[in-house]
Amino acid sequence: MALLKNDEIEDGLSVHPEWKWIGDSITRTYGFPSFRASLAFVDFVGELAEARDHHPDIDIRYSKVTLILSTHAAGGLTAKDFDLVGLIDGRG
């Protein structure tokens, strides 16, 4: 899978402004009312990730979940990352 060019990454972020571009990854932190709700979200993301064989790094801090996406095999951001973001955020 080809790495995205900077303008392609910026275009993707314009559609998903809650996500931030840091180095060779994009990241977003979600807030939830409880730890249980955080776990339910992580389970949802896990199902999407497994179905696409594309797995984000996930950090759970009680009511906050941070996702970090990058296509490690390609060494940076690819269309797979923004495809998964679209599904996670309910726009895919």
Short mmCIF file of C-alpha atoms in Angstrom, two decimals:
data_model
loop_
_atom_site.label_atom_id
_atom_site.label_comp_id
_atom_site.label_asym_id
_atom_site.label_seq_id
_atom_site.Cartn_x
_atom_site.Cartn_y
_atom_site.Cartn_z
CA MET A 1 0.00 0.00 0.00
CA ALA A 2 1.38 3.41 -0.99
CA LEU A 3 2.13 6.08 1.58
CA LEU A 4 -0.09 9.14 1.41
CA LYS A 5 1.43 12.44 0.36
CA ASN A 6 1.18 15.41 2.74
CA ASP A 7 -1.68 17.01 0.79
CA GLU A 8 -3.60 13.71 0.84
CA ILE A 9 -3.17 13.51 4.62
CA GLU A 10 -4.36 17.10 4.99
CA ASP A 11 -7.38 16.32 2.81
CA GLY A 12 -8.22 13.33 5.02
CA LEU A 13 -7.90 15.45 8.14
CA SER A 14 -10.21 18.09 6.67
CA VAL A 15 -12.92 15.41 6.58
CA HIS A 16 -11.95 14.20 10.09
CA PRO A 17 -10.89 17.39 11.93
CA GLU A 18 -10.98 15.72 15.36
CA TRP A 19 -7.91 13.70 14.37
CA LYS A 20 -4.41 15.14 14.68
CA TRP A 21 -1.39 14.34 12.53
CA ILE A 22 1.69 13.58 14.60
CA GLY A 23 4.76 12.25 12.81
CA ASP A 24 3.80 9.20 10.78
CA SER A 25 0.49 8.68 12.62
CA ILE A 26 -2.91 10.22 13.21
CA THR A 27 -4.47 10.26 16.66
CA ARG A 28 -7.68 11.09 18.44
CA THR A 29 -8.82 10.95 22.06
CA TYR A 30 -12.46 10.12 22.79
CA GLY A 31 -14.22 10.86 26.08
CA PHE A 32 -16.88 8.61 27.64
CA PRO A 33 -19.06 8.80 30.76
CA SER A 34 -17.58 5.66 32.34
CA PHE A 35 -14.91 2.99 32.12
CA ARG A 36 -17.53 0.50 30.92
CA ALA A 37 -18.42 2.83 28.03
CA SER A 38 -14.72 3.16 27.16
CA LEU A 39 -14.41 -0.63 27.03
CA ALA A 40 -17.50 -0.93 24.82
CA PHE A 41 -15.95 1.55 22.39
CA VAL A 42 -12.66 -0.36 22.38
CA ASP A 43 -14.58 -3.57 21.64
CA PHE A 44 -16.33 -1.82 18.73
CA VAL A 45 -13.00 -0.57 17.34
CA GLY A 46 -11.47 -4.02 17.83
CA GLU A 47 -14.17 -5.65 15.72
CA LEU A 48 -13.64 -3.14 12.91
CA ALA A 49 -9.87 -3.54 13.12
CA GLU A 50 -9.99 -7.34 13.06
CA ALA A 51 -12.35 -7.37 10.08
CA ARG A 52 -9.91 -5.19 8.13
CA ASP A 53 -6.68 -6.65 9.56
CA HIS A 54 -5.62 -3.10 10.41
CA HIS A 55 -5.06 -2.44 14.10
CA PRO A 56 -4.68 0.89 15.90
CA ASP A 57 -2.63 1.44 19.01
CA ILE A 58 -5.13 1.90 21.84
CA ASP A 59 -4.61 3.63 25.18
CA ILE A 60 -7.42 3.39 27.76
CA ARG A 61 -7.42 5.86 30.67
CA TYR A 62 -10.68 5.24 32.56
CA SER A 63 -13.13 7.46 30.61
CA LYS A 64 -10.74 8.42 27.81
CA VAL A 65 -9.60 6.27 24.88
CA THR A 66 -6.81 7.39 22.57
CA LEU A 67 -6.39 5.76 19.18
CA ILE A 68 -3.22 6.05 17.12
CA LEU A 69 -3.32 4.90 13.52
CA SER A 70 -0.47 4.25 11.13
CA THR A 71 0.18 1.54 8.56
CA HIS A 72 3.27 0.08 10.21
CA ALA A 73 4.04 -2.26 7.30
CA ALA A 74 4.23 0.75 4.96
CA GLY A 75 6.07 2.99 7.41
CA GLY A 76 3.45 5.73 7.66
CA LEU A 77 -0.05 6.77 6.71
CA THR A 78 -1.98 5.07 3.92
CA ALA A 79 -5.57 5.02 2.71
CA LYS A 80 -6.19 2.12 5.13
CA ASP A 81 -5.81 4.52 8.05
CA PHE A 82 -8.41 6.99 6.82
CA ASP A 83 -10.74 4.17 5.76
CA LEU A 84 -10.70 2.87 9.34
CA VAL A 85 -11.11 6.39 10.76
CA GLY A 86 -14.23 6.82 8.63
CA LEU A 87 -15.71 3.61 9.99
CA ILE A 88 -14.79 4.41 13.59
CA ASP A 89 -16.31 7.86 13.39
CA GLY A 90 -19.42 6.52 11.65
CA ARG A 91 -18.80 8.19 8.33
CA GLY A 92 -17.51 5.23 6.36
#
